[in-house]
Amino acid sequence: MLNIVIFGAPGSGKGTQSERIIQEFGLDHISTGDVLRAEIKGGTELGRIASKYIEKGQLVPDELIIDMLAKVLDSKENSKGVIFDGFPRTIPQAKALKKMLNERNTDVTVMLNLQVEDEELINRLLERGKVSGRSDDNLETIQSRLKVYHTQTAPLAEYYIQEGKHAAIKGVGTIEEIFASIKEAVNSVNA
Ligand code: ADP
């Protein structure tokens, strides 16, 4: 299996690039943000709990996310590979992902770290907020999401460097230019 973790701050282009990667490599897409938004829309208990965190720009507790991810992963049996978008976001999530994949006789192939400066991220998210209708795309929540990213999520880069699976990708440029760097990184580990 080709399992890709697409990683980066909010607004770094994970969703956009995931769509290209799926087309190119025929992977399944798991976006924890999308799954959570569907739970909220469906009015489930998980959705009710998650929305409180999301609206404050905080992370949803690890146990809930890991549980949710395991269920989604089970629904993707016989997949050629999966792109994980928005997960893992903490070290315990990364460890849980490794365990879940190992139990299925596979592992993360590569982690693509999309790198974009904060100023650019804020501009992109404010622009997106005008059309996305997302309750978390407003300045106050964006600032707390970026803070959470730098303190809780960014340290994961080191975890994947240790695992020998980290690929740094410049996340600024045209969508095509960024995708070209991604393809190069994926092809070099998937040869
Ligand atoms: P973005 O990357 O732009 O912040 P997402 O759609 O990935 O957008 O996530 C939106 C929100 O959903 C996050 O701010 C967080 O509250 C919650 N969330 C998504 N994925 C996770 C995760 N793996 N762990 C904890 N919370 C998560």
PDB file of C-alpha atoms and ligand atoms in Angstrom:
ATOM      1  CA  MET A   1       0.000   0.000   0.000  1.00  0.00           C
ATOM      2  CA  LEU A   2       1.004   3.579  -0.609  1.00  0.00           C
ATOM      3  CA  ASN A   3       0.037   5.461   2.537  1.00  0.00           C
ATOM      4  CA  ILE A   4       0.663   9.185   2.537  1.00  0.00           C
ATOM      5  CA  VAL A   5       0.328  11.593   5.441  1.00  0.00           C
ATOM      6  CA  ILE A   6      -0.237  15.092   4.093  1.00  0.00           C
ATOM      7  CA  PHE A   7       0.878  17.507   6.752  1.00  0.00           C
ATOM      8  CA  GLY A   8       0.979  21.261   7.200  1.00  0.00           C
ATOM      9  CA  ALA A   9      -0.617  24.189   8.969  1.00  0.00           C
ATOM     10  CA  PRO A  10      -4.266  25.118   8.405  1.00  0.00           C
ATOM     11  CA  GLY A  11      -4.419  26.757   4.986  1.00  0.00           C
ATOM     12  CA  SER A  12      -1.229  25.111   3.726  1.00  0.00           C
ATOM     13  CA  GLY A  13      -3.083  23.420   0.846  1.00  0.00           C
ATOM     14  CA  LYS A  14      -3.511  19.889   2.176  1.00  0.00           C
ATOM     15  CA  GLY A  15      -7.027  19.476   0.776  1.00  0.00           C
ATOM     16  CA  THR A  16      -6.177  20.922  -2.647  1.00  0.00           C
ATOM     17  CA  GLN A  17      -3.074  18.800  -3.082  1.00  0.00           C
ATOM     18  CA  SER A  18      -4.840  15.701  -1.709  1.00  0.00           C
ATOM     19  CA  GLU A  19      -7.305  15.867  -4.615  1.00  0.00           C
ATOM     20  CA  ARG A  20      -4.433  15.832  -7.123  1.00  0.00           C
ATOM     21  CA  ILE A  21      -2.630  13.011  -5.345  1.00  0.00           C
ATOM     22  CA  ILE A  22      -5.786  10.867  -5.281  1.00  0.00           C
ATOM     23  CA  GLN A  23      -6.223  11.272  -9.040  1.00  0.00           C
ATOM     24  CA  GLU A  24      -2.589  10.568  -9.795  1.00  0.00           C
ATOM     25  CA  PHE A  25      -2.060   7.571  -7.517  1.00  0.00           C
ATOM     26  CA  GLY A  26      -5.593   6.179  -7.123  1.00  0.00           C
ATOM     27  CA  LEU A  27      -5.690   6.463  -3.342  1.00  0.00           C
ATOM     28  CA  ASP A  28      -8.536   6.717  -0.851  1.00  0.00           C
ATOM     29  CA  HIS A  29      -8.829  10.004   1.018  1.00  0.00           C
ATOM     30  CA  ILE A  30      -9.421  10.290   4.747  1.00  0.00           C
ATOM     31  CA  SER A  31      -9.812  13.866   5.979  1.00  0.00           C
ATOM     32  CA  THR A  32     -10.552  13.982   9.696  1.00  0.00           C
ATOM     33  CA  GLY A  33     -11.817  17.570   9.290  1.00  0.00           C
ATOM     34  CA  ASP A  34     -14.325  16.426   6.643  1.00  0.00           C
ATOM     35  CA  VAL A  35     -15.427  13.449   8.751  1.00  0.00           C
ATOM     36  CA  LEU A  36     -15.929  15.736  11.761  1.00  0.00           C
ATOM     37  CA  ARG A  37     -17.909  18.274   9.725  1.00  0.00           C
ATOM     38  CA  ALA A  38     -20.143  15.440   8.464  1.00  0.00           C
ATOM     39  CA  GLU A  39     -20.694  14.295  12.072  1.00  0.00           C
ATOM     40  CA  ILE A  40     -21.649  17.852  13.058  1.00  0.00           C
ATOM     41  CA  LYS A  41     -24.040  18.151  10.123  1.00  0.00           C
ATOM     42  CA  GLY A  42     -25.572  14.788  11.010  1.00  0.00           C
ATOM     43  CA  GLY A  43     -26.134  15.950  14.594  1.00  0.00           C
ATOM     44  CA  THR A  44     -24.371  12.923  16.117  1.00  0.00           C
ATOM     45  CA  GLU A  45     -23.026  12.871  19.642  1.00  0.00           C
ATOM     46  CA  LEU A  46     -19.455  12.956  18.337  1.00  0.00           C
ATOM     47  CA  GLY A  47     -20.409  15.955  16.188  1.00  0.00           C
ATOM     48  CA  ARG A  48     -21.868  17.787  19.177  1.00  0.00           C
ATOM     49  CA  ILE A  49     -18.740  17.266  21.237  1.00  0.00           C
ATOM     50  CA  ALA A  50     -16.352  18.046  18.357  1.00  0.00           C
ATOM     51  CA  SER A  51     -18.032  21.313  17.365  1.00  0.00           C
ATOM     52  CA  LYS A  52     -17.202  22.833  20.749  1.00  0.00           C
ATOM     53  CA  TYR A  53     -13.489  22.305  20.134  1.00  0.00           C
ATOM     54  CA  ILE A  54     -13.526  23.208  16.446  1.00  0.00           C
ATOM     55  CA  GLU A  55     -15.238  26.542  17.027  1.00  0.00           C
ATOM     56  CA  LYS A  56     -12.542  27.496  19.522  1.00  0.00           C
ATOM     57  CA  GLY A  57      -9.771  26.414  17.154  1.00  0.00           C
ATOM     58  CA  GLN A  58      -8.723  23.643  19.535  1.00  0.00           C
ATOM     59  CA  LEU A  59      -7.984  20.005  18.766  1.00  0.00           C
ATOM     60  CA  VAL A  60     -10.666  17.410  19.354  1.00  0.00           C
ATOM     61  CA  PRO A  61      -9.403  14.966  22.070  1.00  0.00           C
ATOM     62  CA  ASP A  62      -7.128  12.194  20.781  1.00  0.00           C
ATOM     63  CA  GLU A  63      -9.302   9.266  21.983  1.00  0.00           C
ATOM     64  CA  LEU A  64     -12.290  10.484  19.991  1.00  0.00           C
ATOM     65  CA  ILE A  65     -10.250  11.094  16.851  1.00  0.00           C
ATOM     66  CA  ILE A  66      -8.347   7.797  17.035  1.00  0.00           C
ATOM     67  CA  ASP A  67     -11.578   5.866  17.510  1.00  0.00           C
ATOM     68  CA  MET A  68     -13.207   7.673  14.634  1.00  0.00           C
ATOM     69  CA  LEU A  69     -10.219   7.074  12.375  1.00  0.00           C
ATOM     70  CA  ALA A  70     -10.110   3.342  13.114  1.00  0.00           C
ATOM     71  CA  LYS A  71     -13.718   3.031  11.960  1.00  0.00           C
ATOM     72  CA  VAL A  72     -13.111   4.979   8.758  1.00  0.00           C
ATOM     73  CA  LEU A  73      -9.977   2.935   8.040  1.00  0.00           C
ATOM     74  CA  ASP A  74     -11.940  -0.300   8.379  1.00  0.00           C
ATOM     75  CA  SER A  75     -14.336   0.961   5.723  1.00  0.00           C
ATOM     76  CA  LYS A  76     -11.413   1.304   3.274  1.00  0.00           C
ATOM     77  CA  GLU A  77     -10.497  -2.362   3.109  1.00  0.00           C
ATOM     78  CA  ASN A  78      -8.784  -3.543  -0.102  1.00  0.00           C
ATOM     79  CA  SER A  79      -7.548  -0.044  -0.771  1.00  0.00           C
ATOM     80  CA  LYS A  80      -4.408   0.606  -2.870  1.00  0.00           C
ATOM     81  CA  GLY A  81      -3.427   3.118  -0.256  1.00  0.00           C
ATOM     82  CA  VAL A  82      -4.752   6.005   1.764  1.00  0.00           C
ATOM     83  CA  ILE A  83      -3.974   9.679   2.009  1.00  0.00           C
ATOM     84  CA  PHE A  84      -4.361  10.906   5.572  1.00  0.00           C
ATOM     85  CA  ASP A  85      -5.314  14.597   5.592  1.00  0.00           C
ATOM     86  CA  GLY A  86      -5.496  16.406   8.926  1.00  0.00           C
ATOM     87  CA  PHE A  87      -4.368  13.307  10.828  1.00  0.00           C
ATOM     88  CA  PRO A  88      -2.159  12.721  12.748  1.00  0.00           C
ATOM     89  CA  ARG A  89      -2.037  16.066  14.496  1.00  0.00           C
ATOM     90  CA  THR A  90      -0.385  14.975  17.763  1.00  0.00           C
ATOM     91  CA  ILE A  91       2.322  12.466  18.711  1.00  0.00           C
ATOM     92  CA  PRO A  92      -0.207  10.058  20.324  1.00  0.00           C
ATOM     93  CA  GLN A  93      -2.209  10.137  17.068  1.00  0.00           C
ATOM     94  CA  ALA A  94       0.933   9.370  15.035  1.00  0.00           C
ATOM     95  CA  LYS A  95       1.736   6.417  17.302  1.00  0.00           C
ATOM     96  CA  ALA A  96      -1.845   5.173  17.091  1.00  0.00           C
ATOM     97  CA  LEU A  97      -1.760   5.434  13.295  1.00  0.00           C
ATOM     98  CA  LYS A  98       1.439   3.405  13.129  1.00  0.00           C
ATOM     99  CA  LYS A  99      -0.105   0.728  15.322  1.00  0.00           C
ATOM    100  CA  MET A 100      -3.325   0.580  13.280  1.00  0.00           C
ATOM    101  CA  LEU A 101      -1.425   0.311  10.006  1.00  0.00           C
ATOM    102  CA  ASN A 102       1.020  -2.269  11.361  1.00  0.00           C
ATOM    103  CA  GLU A 103      -1.933  -4.384  12.493  1.00  0.00           C
ATOM    104  CA  ARG A 104      -3.055  -4.286   8.860  1.00  0.00           C
ATOM    105  CA  ASN A 105       0.462  -5.283   7.705  1.00  0.00           C
ATOM    106  CA  THR A 106       1.273  -1.872   6.314  1.00  0.00           C
ATOM    107  CA  ASP A 107       2.767   1.472   7.420  1.00  0.00           C
ATOM    108  CA  VAL A 108       3.047   5.142   6.496  1.00  0.00           C
ATOM    109  CA  THR A 109       5.090   5.392   3.283  1.00  0.00           C
ATOM    110  CA  VAL A 110       5.874   9.097   3.419  1.00  0.00           C
ATOM    111  CA  MET A 111       4.879  12.263   5.242  1.00  0.00           C
ATOM    112  CA  LEU A 112       4.657  15.327   3.001  1.00  0.00           C
ATOM    113  CA  ASN A 113       5.242  18.486   5.021  1.00  0.00           C
ATOM    114  CA  LEU A 114       3.764  21.490   3.181  1.00  0.00           C
ATOM    115  CA  GLN A 115       5.636  24.564   4.347  1.00  0.00           C
ATOM    116  CA  VAL A 116       3.999  28.007   4.247  1.00  0.00           C
ATOM    117  CA  GLU A 117       4.622  31.167   6.323  1.00  0.00           C
ATOM    118  CA  ASP A 118       1.966  32.236   8.858  1.00  0.00           C
ATOM    119  CA  GLU A 119       1.228  35.547   7.142  1.00  0.00           C
ATOM    120  CA  GLU A 120       0.346  33.760   3.905  1.00  0.00           C
ATOM    121  CA  LEU A 121      -1.733  31.186   5.832  1.00  0.00           C
ATOM    122  CA  ILE A 122      -3.812  33.886   7.520  1.00  0.00           C
ATOM    123  CA  ASN A 123      -4.487  35.583   4.171  1.00  0.00           C
ATOM    124  CA  ARG A 124      -5.512  32.318   2.540  1.00  0.00           C
ATOM    125  CA  LEU A 125      -7.820  31.313   5.408  1.00  0.00           C
ATOM    126  CA  LEU A 126      -9.500  34.719   5.537  1.00  0.00           C
ATOM    127  CA  GLU A 127     -10.107  34.488   1.768  1.00  0.00           C
ATOM    128  CA  ARG A 128     -11.465  30.960   2.159  1.00  0.00           C
ATOM    129  CA  GLY A 129     -13.709  32.152   5.004  1.00  0.00           C
ATOM    130  CA  LYS A 130     -15.558  34.447   2.595  1.00  0.00           C
ATOM    131  CA  VAL A 131     -16.857  31.433   0.660  1.00  0.00           C
ATOM    132  CA  SER A 132     -16.369  28.314   2.813  1.00  0.00           C
ATOM    133  CA  GLY A 133     -19.051  29.008   5.385  1.00  0.00           C
ATOM    134  CA  ARG A 134     -16.754  27.254   7.877  1.00  0.00           C
ATOM    135  CA  SER A 135     -17.338  28.421  11.438  1.00  0.00           C
ATOM    136  CA  ASP A 136     -13.573  28.281  12.103  1.00  0.00           C
ATOM    137  CA  ASP A 137     -12.402  30.480   9.193  1.00  0.00           C
ATOM    138  CA  ASN A 138     -12.515  33.777  11.108  1.00  0.00           C
ATOM    139  CA  LEU A 139      -9.507  35.745  12.366  1.00  0.00           C
ATOM    140  CA  GLU A 140      -9.835  34.868  16.047  1.00  0.00           C
ATOM    141  CA  THR A 141     -10.220  31.133  15.444  1.00  0.00           C
ATOM    142  CA  ILE A 142      -7.542  31.125  12.734  1.00  0.00           C
ATOM    143  CA  GLN A 143      -5.085  32.602  15.235  1.00  0.00           C
ATOM    144  CA  SER A 144      -5.791  29.909  17.793  1.00  0.00           C
ATOM    145  CA  ARG A 145      -5.575  27.158  15.126  1.00  0.00           C
ATOM    146  CA  LEU A 146      -2.141  28.455  14.124  1.00  0.00           C
ATOM    147  CA  LYS A 147      -1.026  28.558  17.747  1.00  0.00           C
ATOM    148  CA  VAL A 148      -2.247  24.988  18.274  1.00  0.00           C
ATOM    149  CA  TYR A 149      -0.488  23.971  15.067  1.00  0.00           C
ATOM    150  CA  HIS A 150       2.864  25.390  16.196  1.00  0.00           C
ATOM    151  CA  THR A 151       2.710  23.983  19.721  1.00  0.00           C
ATOM    152  CA  GLN A 152       0.999  20.602  19.280  1.00  0.00           C
ATOM    153  CA  THR A 153       1.226  19.588  15.631  1.00  0.00           C
ATOM    154  CA  ALA A 154       4.474  20.982  14.168  1.00  0.00           C
ATOM    155  CA  PRO A 155       6.609  18.818  16.550  1.00  0.00           C
ATOM    156  CA  LEU A 156       5.350  15.797  14.584  1.00  0.00           C
ATOM    157  CA  ALA A 157       7.785  16.682  11.798  1.00  0.00           C
ATOM    158  CA  GLU A 158      10.574  15.526  14.116  1.00  0.00           C
ATOM    159  CA  TYR A 159       8.750  12.225  14.732  1.00  0.00           C
ATOM    160  CA  TYR A 160       8.624  11.482  10.997  1.00  0.00           C
ATOM    161  CA  ILE A 161      12.230  12.622  10.495  1.00  0.00           C
ATOM    162  CA  GLN A 162      13.203   9.998  13.100  1.00  0.00           C
ATOM    163  CA  GLU A 163      11.136   7.430  11.222  1.00  0.00           C
ATOM    164  CA  GLY A 164      12.994   8.363   8.015  1.00  0.00           C
ATOM    165  CA  LYS A 165       9.722   9.311   6.334  1.00  0.00           C
ATOM    166  CA  HIS A 166       9.737  13.092   6.220  1.00  0.00           C
ATOM    167  CA  ALA A 167       9.667  15.041   2.938  1.00  0.00           C
ATOM    168  CA  ALA A 168       9.694  18.848   3.071  1.00  0.00           C
ATOM    169  CA  ILE A 169       7.608  20.462   0.323  1.00  0.00           C
ATOM    170  CA  LYS A 170       7.615  24.182  -0.459  1.00  0.00           C
ATOM    171  CA  GLY A 171       3.912  25.043  -0.182  1.00  0.00           C
ATOM    172  CA  VAL A 172       4.105  28.374  -2.026  1.00  0.00           C
ATOM    173  CA  GLY A 173       3.831  28.685  -5.816  1.00  0.00           C
ATOM    174  CA  THR A 174       1.204  27.512  -8.275  1.00  0.00           C
ATOM    175  CA  ILE A 175      -0.860  24.418  -7.479  1.00  0.00           C
ATOM    176  CA  GLU A 176       0.915  22.668 -10.365  1.00  0.00           C
ATOM    177  CA  GLU A 177       4.417  23.577  -9.130  1.00  0.00           C
ATOM    178  CA  ILE A 178       3.646  22.311  -5.646  1.00  0.00           C
ATOM    179  CA  PHE A 179       2.101  19.147  -7.047  1.00  0.00           C
ATOM    180  CA  ALA A 180       5.228  18.540  -9.152  1.00  0.00           C
ATOM    181  CA  SER A 181       7.382  18.590  -5.974  1.00  0.00           C
ATOM    182  CA  ILE A 182       4.932  16.217  -4.306  1.00  0.00           C
ATOM    183  CA  LYS A 183       5.043  13.767  -7.212  1.00  0.00           C
ATOM    184  CA  GLU A 184       8.816  13.807  -7.138  1.00  0.00           C
ATOM    185  CA  ALA A 185       8.867  13.074  -3.396  1.00  0.00           C
ATOM    186  CA  VAL A 186       6.280  10.280  -3.671  1.00  0.00           C
ATOM    187  CA  ASN A 187       7.916   8.654  -6.687  1.00  0.00           C
ATOM    188  CA  SER A 188      11.283   8.629  -4.958  1.00  0.00           C
ATOM    189  CA  VAL A 189       9.930   6.564  -2.033  1.00  0.00           C
ATOM    190  CA  ASN A 190       7.490   4.503  -4.066  1.00  0.00           C
ATOM    191  CA  ALA A 191       9.953   3.297  -6.721  1.00  0.00           C
TER     192      ALA A 191
HETATM  193  P1  ADP B   1      -7.484  22.909   8.924  1.00  0.00           P
HETATM  194  O1  ADP B   1      -6.324  22.007   8.631  1.00  0.00           O
HETATM  195  O2  ADP B   1      -7.688  23.959   7.903  1.00  0.00           O
HETATM  196  O3  ADP B   1      -7.473  23.451  10.326  1.00  0.00           O
HETATM  197  P2  ADP B   1      -9.325  20.630   9.167  1.00  0.00           P
HETATM  198  O4  ADP B   1     -10.550  20.517   8.352  1.00  0.00           O
HETATM  199  O5  ADP B   1      -8.250  19.626   8.951  1.00  0.00           O
HETATM  200  O6  ADP B   1      -8.816  22.094   8.818  1.00  0.00           O
HETATM  201  O7  ADP B   1      -9.668  20.640  10.725  1.00  0.00           O
HETATM  202  C1  ADP B   1     -10.619  21.517  11.280  1.00  0.00           C
HETATM  203  C2  ADP B   1     -10.704  21.314  12.797  1.00  0.00           C
HETATM  204  O8  ADP B   1     -11.136  19.963  13.078  1.00  0.00           O
HETATM  205  C3  ADP B   1      -9.387  21.470  13.573  1.00  0.00           C
HETATM  206  O9  ADP B   1      -9.119  22.806  13.912  1.00  0.00           O
HETATM  207  C4  ADP B   1      -9.669  20.583  14.802  1.00  0.00           C
HETATM  208  O10 ADP B   1     -10.474  21.236  15.743  1.00  0.00           O
HETATM  209  C5  ADP B   1     -10.489  19.436  14.242  1.00  0.00           C
HETATM  210  N1  ADP B   1      -9.615  18.294  13.839  1.00  0.00           N
HETATM  211  C6  ADP B   1      -9.421  17.842  12.562  1.00  0.00           C
HETATM  212  N2  ADP B   1      -8.558  16.807  12.550  1.00  0.00           N
HETATM  213  C7  ADP B   1      -8.186  16.602  13.845  1.00  0.00           C
HETATM  214  C8  ADP B   1      -7.293  15.713  14.496  1.00  0.00           C
HETATM  215  N3  ADP B   1      -6.583  14.808  13.808  1.00  0.00           N
HETATM  216  N4  ADP B   1      -7.150  15.804  15.840  1.00  0.00           N
HETATM  217  C9  ADP B   1      -7.844  16.700  16.546  1.00  0.00           C
HETATM  218  N5  ADP B   1      -8.681  17.583  16.002  1.00  0.00           N
HETATM  219  C10 ADP B   1      -8.869  17.550  14.669  1.00  0.00           C
END
